[in-house]
mmCIF file of C-alpha atoms in Angstrom:
data_model
loop_
_atom_site.group_PDB
_atom_site.id
_atom_site.type_symbol
_atom_site.label_atom_id
_atom_site.label_comp_id
_atom_site.label_asym_id
_atom_site.label_seq_id
_atom_site.Cartn_x
_atom_site.Cartn_y
_atom_site.Cartn_z
ATOM 1 C CA UNK A 1 46.525 -41.419 46.239
ATOM 2 C CA UNK A 2 49.833 -42.444 44.683
ATOM 3 C CA UNK A 3 51.101 -42.759 48.270
ATOM 4 C CA UNK A 4 50.074 -41.447 51.679
ATOM 5 C CA UNK A 5 52.653 -38.644 51.911
ATOM 6 C CA UNK A 6 50.934 -35.225 52.154
ATOM 7 C CA UNK A 7 51.972 -33.041 49.250
ATOM 8 C CA UNK A 8 51.165 -30.244 46.847
ATOM 9 C CA UNK A 9 49.979 -31.391 43.425
ATOM 10 C CA UNK A 10 50.106 -28.983 40.486
ATOM 11 C CA UNK A 11 47.449 -30.240 38.111
ATOM 12 C CA UNK A 12 47.121 -28.964 34.523
ATOM 13 C CA UNK A 13 43.582 -28.333 33.320
ATOM 14 C CA UNK A 14 42.368 -28.138 29.702
ATOM 15 C CA UNK A 15 43.136 -24.991 27.729
ATOM 16 C CA UNK A 16 40.095 -25.653 25.556
ATOM 17 C CA UNK A 17 38.436 -29.033 25.124
ATOM 18 C CA UNK A 18 37.506 -30.523 28.502
ATOM 19 C CA UNK A 19 38.333 -33.996 27.168
ATOM 20 C CA UNK A 20 42.032 -33.054 27.196
ATOM 21 C CA UNK A 21 42.287 -33.595 30.961
ATOM 22 C CA UNK A 22 44.072 -36.783 32.035
ATOM 23 C CA UNK A 23 42.510 -39.663 33.942
ATOM 24 C CA UNK A 24 45.082 -39.227 36.708
ATOM 25 C CA UNK A 25 44.257 -35.538 37.039
ATOM 26 C CA UNK A 26 40.559 -36.347 37.446
ATOM 27 C CA UNK A 27 41.277 -38.991 40.069
ATOM 28 C CA UNK A 28 43.508 -36.699 42.120
ATOM 29 C CA UNK A 29 41.076 -33.785 41.943
ATOM 30 C CA UNK A 30 38.503 -36.078 43.525
ATOM 31 C CA UNK A 31 40.866 -37.503 46.156
ATOM 32 C CA UNK A 32 42.773 -34.486 47.509
ATOM 33 C CA UNK A 33 41.600 -32.650 50.618
ATOM 34 C CA UNK A 34 41.545 -29.214 49.002
ATOM 35 C CA UNK A 35 41.780 -27.662 45.529
ATOM 36 C CA UNK A 36 43.284 -24.187 45.160
ATOM 37 C CA UNK A 37 41.715 -22.511 42.136
ATOM 38 C CA UNK A 38 42.705 -19.339 40.310
ATOM 39 C CA UNK A 39 38.987 -18.662 39.812
ATOM 40 C CA UNK A 40 36.562 -20.996 41.584
ATOM 41 C CA UNK A 41 33.819 -20.108 39.089
ATOM 42 C CA UNK A 42 35.930 -21.256 36.148
ATOM 43 C CA UNK A 43 37.112 -24.406 37.919
ATOM 44 C CA UNK A 44 33.520 -25.007 38.984
ATOM 45 C CA UNK A 45 32.590 -25.586 35.340
ATOM 46 C CA UNK A 46 35.212 -28.336 35.144
ATOM 47 C CA UNK A 47 34.062 -29.808 38.461
ATOM 48 C CA UNK A 48 30.429 -29.929 37.440
ATOM 49 C CA UNK A 49 31.286 -31.547 34.106
ATOM 50 C CA UNK A 50 33.238 -34.361 35.794
ATOM 51 C CA UNK A 51 31.135 -34.590 38.982
ATOM 52 C CA UNK A 52 33.937 -33.445 41.308
ATOM 53 C CA UNK A 53 32.920 -32.216 44.774
ATOM 54 C CA UNK A 54 36.255 -31.484 46.461
ATOM 55 C CA UNK A 55 36.305 -28.228 48.496
ATOM 56 C CA UNK A 56 37.862 -25.278 46.670
ATOM 57 C CA UNK A 57 39.650 -22.142 47.862
ATOM 58 C CA UNK A 58 40.670 -19.131 45.731
ATOM 59 C CA UNK A 59 44.391 -18.822 45.035
ATOM 60 C CA UNK A 60 45.325 -16.095 42.581
ATOM 61 C CA UNK A 61 47.881 -13.364 41.953
ATOM 62 C CA UNK A 62 46.059 -10.929 44.239
ATOM 63 C CA UNK A 63 46.103 -13.128 47.347
ATOM 64 C CA UNK A 64 48.833 -15.734 46.882
ATOM 65 C CA UNK A 65 51.491 -13.775 48.790
ATOM 66 C CA UNK A 66 49.155 -13.781 51.814
ATOM 67 C CA UNK A 67 48.081 -17.425 51.692
ATOM 68 C CA UNK A 68 51.169 -19.488 50.808
ATOM 69 C CA UNK A 69 52.339 -19.920 54.401
ATOM 70 C CA UNK A 70 48.909 -21.004 55.605
ATOM 71 C CA UNK A 71 48.563 -23.515 52.790
ATOM 72 C CA UNK A 72 52.034 -24.934 53.419
ATOM 73 C CA UNK A 73 51.075 -25.239 57.095
ATOM 74 C CA UNK A 74 48.042 -27.310 56.140
ATOM 75 C CA UNK A 75 50.127 -29.672 54.007
ATOM 76 C CA UNK A 76 52.670 -30.042 56.807
ATOM 77 C CA UNK A 77 49.711 -30.816 59.051
ATOM 78 C CA UNK A 78 48.788 -33.811 56.912
ATOM 79 C CA UNK A 79 46.544 -32.501 54.130
ATOM 80 C CA UNK A 80 47.029 -33.102 50.424
ATOM 81 C CA UNK A 81 46.376 -30.042 48.281
ATOM 82 C CA UNK A 82 46.012 -29.546 44.516
ATOM 83 C CA UNK A 83 46.618 -26.284 42.685
ATOM 84 C CA UNK A 84 44.919 -25.527 39.365
ATOM 85 C CA UNK A 85 44.824 -22.440 37.170
ATOM 86 C CA UNK A 86 41.921 -21.426 34.947
ATOM 87 C CA UNK A 87 43.539 -23.316 32.063
ATOM 88 C CA UNK A 88 46.862 -25.000 31.438
ATOM 89 C CA UNK A 89 49.682 -25.760 33.851
ATOM 90 C CA UNK A 90 49.910 -23.740 37.083
ATOM 91 C CA UNK A 91 52.938 -21.426 37.374
ATOM 92 C CA UNK A 92 53.231 -21.005 33.572
ATOM 93 C CA UNK A 93 52.099 -17.365 33.277
ATOM 94 C CA UNK A 94 49.708 -18.207 36.123
ATOM 95 C CA UNK A 95 49.929 -18.333 39.942
ATOM 96 C CA UNK A 96 51.937 -21.165 41.447
ATOM 97 C CA UNK A 97 55.589 -20.231 41.766
ATOM 98 C CA UNK A 98 55.291 -18.609 45.192
ATOM 99 C CA UNK A 99 53.510 -21.619 46.690
ATOM 100 C CA UNK A 100 55.948 -24.096 45.139
ATOM 101 C CA UNK A 101 58.891 -22.076 46.465
ATOM 102 C CA UNK A 102 57.413 -22.039 49.971
ATOM 103 C CA UNK A 103 56.773 -25.787 49.943
ATOM 104 C CA UNK A 104 60.196 -26.615 48.532
ATOM 105 C CA UNK A 105 61.824 -24.400 51.144
ATOM 106 C CA UNK A 106 60.049 -26.334 53.898
ATOM 107 C CA UNK A 107 60.808 -29.729 52.441
ATOM 108 C CA UNK A 108 57.156 -30.317 51.576
ATOM 109 C CA UNK A 109 56.729 -32.769 48.692
ATOM 110 C CA UNK A 110 55.674 -31.111 45.419
ATOM 111 C CA UNK A 111 54.537 -32.976 42.314
ATOM 112 C CA UNK A 112 53.534 -31.470 38.966
ATOM 113 C CA UNK A 113 51.495 -33.648 36.644
ATOM 114 C CA UNK A 114 52.197 -33.560 32.897
ATOM 115 C CA UNK A 115 49.404 -32.083 30.867
ATOM 116 C CA UNK A 116 47.951 -29.177 28.980
ATOM 117 C CA UNK A 117 49.768 -25.932 28.292
ATOM 118 C CA UNK A 118 48.969 -23.563 25.438
ATOM 119 C CA UNK A 119 52.420 -22.797 24.097
ATOM 120 C CA UNK A 120 53.489 -26.352 23.174
ATOM 121 C CA UNK A 121 50.711 -26.978 20.599
ATOM 122 C CA UNK A 122 51.238 -23.462 19.214
ATOM 123 C CA UNK A 123 54.984 -24.050 18.833
ATOM 124 C CA UNK A 124 54.588 -27.418 17.131
ATOM 125 C CA UNK A 125 51.812 -26.118 14.866
ATOM 126 C CA UNK A 126 53.779 -23.011 13.847
ATOM 127 C CA UNK A 127 56.016 -24.825 11.386
ATOM 128 C CA UNK A 128 59.037 -23.099 12.932
ATOM 129 C CA UNK A 129 61.960 -25.009 14.491
ATOM 130 C CA UNK A 130 60.895 -26.541 17.805
ATOM 131 C CA UNK A 131 64.129 -28.246 18.864
ATOM 132 C CA UNK A 132 65.336 -25.109 20.666
ATOM 133 C CA UNK A 133 63.038 -22.331 21.863
ATOM 134 C CA UNK A 134 62.567 -19.710 24.579
ATOM 135 C CA UNK A 135 59.293 -18.957 26.321
ATOM 136 C CA UNK A 136 58.737 -15.264 27.085
ATOM 137 C CA UNK A 137 55.069 -15.394 28.108
ATOM 138 C CA UNK A 138 53.414 -11.991 28.586
ATOM 139 C CA UNK A 139 55.783 -9.062 28.137
ATOM 140 C CA UNK A 140 55.355 -5.939 30.296
ATOM 141 C CA UNK A 141 52.429 -3.949 28.944
ATOM 142 C CA UNK A 142 54.246 -0.616 29.055
ATOM 143 C CA UNK A 143 57.545 -0.005 30.842
ATOM 144 C CA UNK A 144 60.307 -2.332 29.721
ATOM 145 C CA UNK A 145 58.391 -3.852 26.810
ATOM 146 C CA UNK A 146 60.517 -2.509 23.949
ATOM 147 C CA UNK A 147 63.693 -2.955 25.991
ATOM 148 C CA UNK A 148 62.910 -6.654 26.327
ATOM 149 C CA UNK A 149 62.256 -6.975 22.603
ATOM 150 C CA UNK A 150 65.537 -5.225 21.833
ATOM 151 C CA UNK A 151 67.299 -7.730 24.088
ATOM 152 C CA UNK A 152 65.780 -10.522 21.988
ATOM 153 C CA UNK A 153 66.832 -9.023 18.645
ATOM 154 C CA UNK A 154 69.717 -11.494 18.204
ATOM 155 C CA UNK A 155 67.987 -14.467 19.867
ATOM 156 C CA UNK A 156 68.492 -17.445 17.544
ATOM 157 C CA UNK A 157 65.943 -19.750 19.159
ATOM 158 C CA UNK A 158 62.261 -19.749 18.268
ATOM 159 C CA UNK A 159 60.478 -17.322 20.604
ATOM 160 C CA UNK A 160 57.047 -17.797 22.182
ATOM 161 C CA UNK A 161 54.851 -15.001 23.545
ATOM 162 C CA UNK A 162 51.382 -14.718 25.064
ATOM 163 C CA UNK A 163 49.314 -11.684 24.140
ATOM 164 C CA UNK A 164 45.827 -10.265 24.536
ATOM 165 C CA UNK A 165 43.717 -10.179 21.338
ATOM 166 C CA UNK A 166 43.119 -6.473 22.002
ATOM 167 C CA UNK A 167 46.858 -5.739 21.837
ATOM 168 C CA UNK A 168 47.828 -8.253 19.150
ATOM 169 C CA UNK A 169 48.133 -5.913 16.164
ATOM 170 C CA UNK A 170 50.188 -3.390 18.128
ATOM 171 C CA UNK A 171 52.402 -6.194 19.414
ATOM 172 C CA UNK A 172 52.968 -7.580 15.913
ATOM 173 C CA UNK A 173 53.921 -4.071 14.761
ATOM 174 C CA UNK A 174 56.419 -3.812 17.624
ATOM 175 C CA UNK A 175 57.887 -7.185 16.696
ATOM 176 C CA UNK A 176 58.208 -6.101 13.068
ATOM 177 C CA UNK A 177 59.886 -2.855 14.150
ATOM 178 C CA UNK A 178 62.534 -4.683 16.171
ATOM 179 C CA UNK A 179 62.979 -7.956 14.256
ATOM 180 C CA UNK A 180 62.120 -6.780 10.742
ATOM 181 C CA UNK A 181 58.877 -7.220 8.860
ATOM 182 C CA UNK A 182 60.054 -10.281 6.899
ATOM 183 C CA UNK A 183 60.683 -12.349 10.044
ATOM 184 C CA UNK A 184 58.551 -15.506 9.991
ATOM 185 C CA UNK A 185 55.935 -15.969 12.705
ATOM 186 C CA UNK A 186 52.626 -17.595 13.530
ATOM 187 C CA UNK A 187 49.611 -16.618 15.612
ATOM 188 C CA UNK A 188 47.526 -19.355 17.246
ATOM 189 C CA UNK A 189 44.213 -18.691 18.951
ATOM 190 C CA UNK A 190 41.600 -20.704 20.840
ATOM 191 C CA UNK A 191 43.861 -23.762 21.074
ATOM 192 C CA UNK A 192 41.919 -27.029 21.453
ATOM 193 C CA UNK A 193 38.598 -25.209 21.066
ATOM 194 C CA UNK A 194 36.043 -25.383 18.250
ATOM 195 C CA UNK A 195 37.342 -22.243 16.537
ATOM 196 C CA UNK A 196 41.059 -22.997 16.888
ATOM 197 C CA UNK A 197 43.120 -21.330 14.150
ATOM 198 C CA UNK A 198 46.783 -20.774 13.349
ATOM 199 C CA UNK A 199 47.846 -18.081 10.911
ATOM 200 C CA UNK A 200 51.419 -18.206 9.585
ATOM 201 C CA UNK A 201 53.437 -15.711 7.572
ATOM 202 C CA UNK A 202 55.761 -12.733 7.862
ATOM 203 C CA UNK A 203 55.297 -10.240 10.678
ATOM 204 C CA UNK A 204 54.234 -7.592 8.161
ATOM 205 C CA UNK A 205 51.784 -10.023 6.594
ATOM 206 C CA UNK A 206 50.333 -10.901 9.987
ATOM 207 C CA UNK A 207 49.911 -7.207 10.833
ATOM 208 C CA UNK A 208 47.877 -6.752 7.649
ATOM 209 C CA UNK A 209 45.841 -9.901 8.229
ATOM 210 C CA UNK A 210 44.849 -9.137 11.806
ATOM 211 C CA UNK A 211 44.211 -5.479 11.062
ATOM 212 C CA UNK A 212 41.555 -6.700 8.655
ATOM 213 C CA UNK A 213 40.452 -9.647 10.804
ATOM 214 C CA UNK A 214 40.124 -8.685 14.468
ATOM 215 C CA UNK A 215 41.218 -11.634 16.613
ATOM 216 C CA UNK A 216 39.329 -13.083 19.567
ATOM 217 C CA UNK A 217 40.279 -15.542 22.292
ATOM 218 C CA UNK A 218 43.567 -16.586 23.881
ATOM 219 C CA UNK A 219 46.590 -15.778 21.708
ATOM 220 C CA UNK A 220 50.018 -17.419 21.350
ATOM 221 C CA UNK A 221 52.583 -15.747 19.073
ATOM 222 C CA UNK A 222 55.545 -17.805 17.844
ATOM 223 C CA UNK A 223 58.433 -15.965 16.152
ATOM 224 C CA UNK A 224 61.410 -17.356 14.245
ATOM 225 C CA UNK A 225 64.810 -16.741 15.774
ATOM 226 C CA UNK A 226 67.441 -14.506 14.206
ATOM 227 C CA UNK A 227 69.329 -16.147 11.359
ATOM 228 C CA UNK A 228 66.658 -18.689 10.526
ATOM 229 C CA UNK A 229 66.266 -19.083 6.792
ATOM 230 C CA UNK A 230 63.701 -16.540 5.652
ATOM 231 C CA UNK A 231 62.151 -16.983 2.228
ATOM 232 C CA UNK A 232 61.816 -14.002 -0.031
ATOM 233 C CA UNK A 233 58.108 -13.729 0.654
ATOM 234 C CA UNK A 234 55.623 -11.003 -0.082
ATOM 235 C CA UNK A 235 54.461 -9.104 2.994
ATOM 236 C CA UNK A 236 50.910 -10.282 2.403
ATOM 237 C CA UNK A 237 51.912 -13.952 2.555
ATOM 238 C CA UNK A 238 49.822 -15.557 5.259
ATOM 239 C CA UNK A 239 48.580 -19.111 5.536
ATOM 240 C CA UNK A 240 45.958 -20.603 7.823
#
């Protein structure tokens, strides 16, 4: 351990290629007393690959409100616990916030390791300004979805969204309706995996592209902010 103080570690796990995990993350996953996993089956694949045998316990959005106090009790009792999500950094569109809040409120030491998260590679790879951006994650599927987009109409920073491949075309159409079809954007999928792709163009062009080419895998949508220079580009302009 870095020191002997019991604590909660938030440990990022690869979003695609298993080699993206850090050496420190691997060491801690082997040394902690308990690993909280969003899905123990998914984390089990990682554990088997790196020969990790630390006990696991499920910790996900359906049970976290019931377990945070018990877990904080265990850390206060002297255990060191790690939290991982299925992929990426815990608490970023994944469980984690409630446990961190409980530990912070009790004065329990919390430490988040740097590491993988899907939206940073997608943002950098988009070709859109990355000096200032806002992360919106998953928008509400139904109620409040368009209201949130309307609130972002005049947002000048680059915007980042997560979306299901099954809803991508509809989402791109909603973005085009609110922001205008010539707004620049990119769609990244399967980041760090064998079939990783990024498609860039106007929102209208992306609607046409993905209507003809059904997407698969995890999706990150990056959209230019209002007022960014927009080239006079044909709607069909897309670039991979």
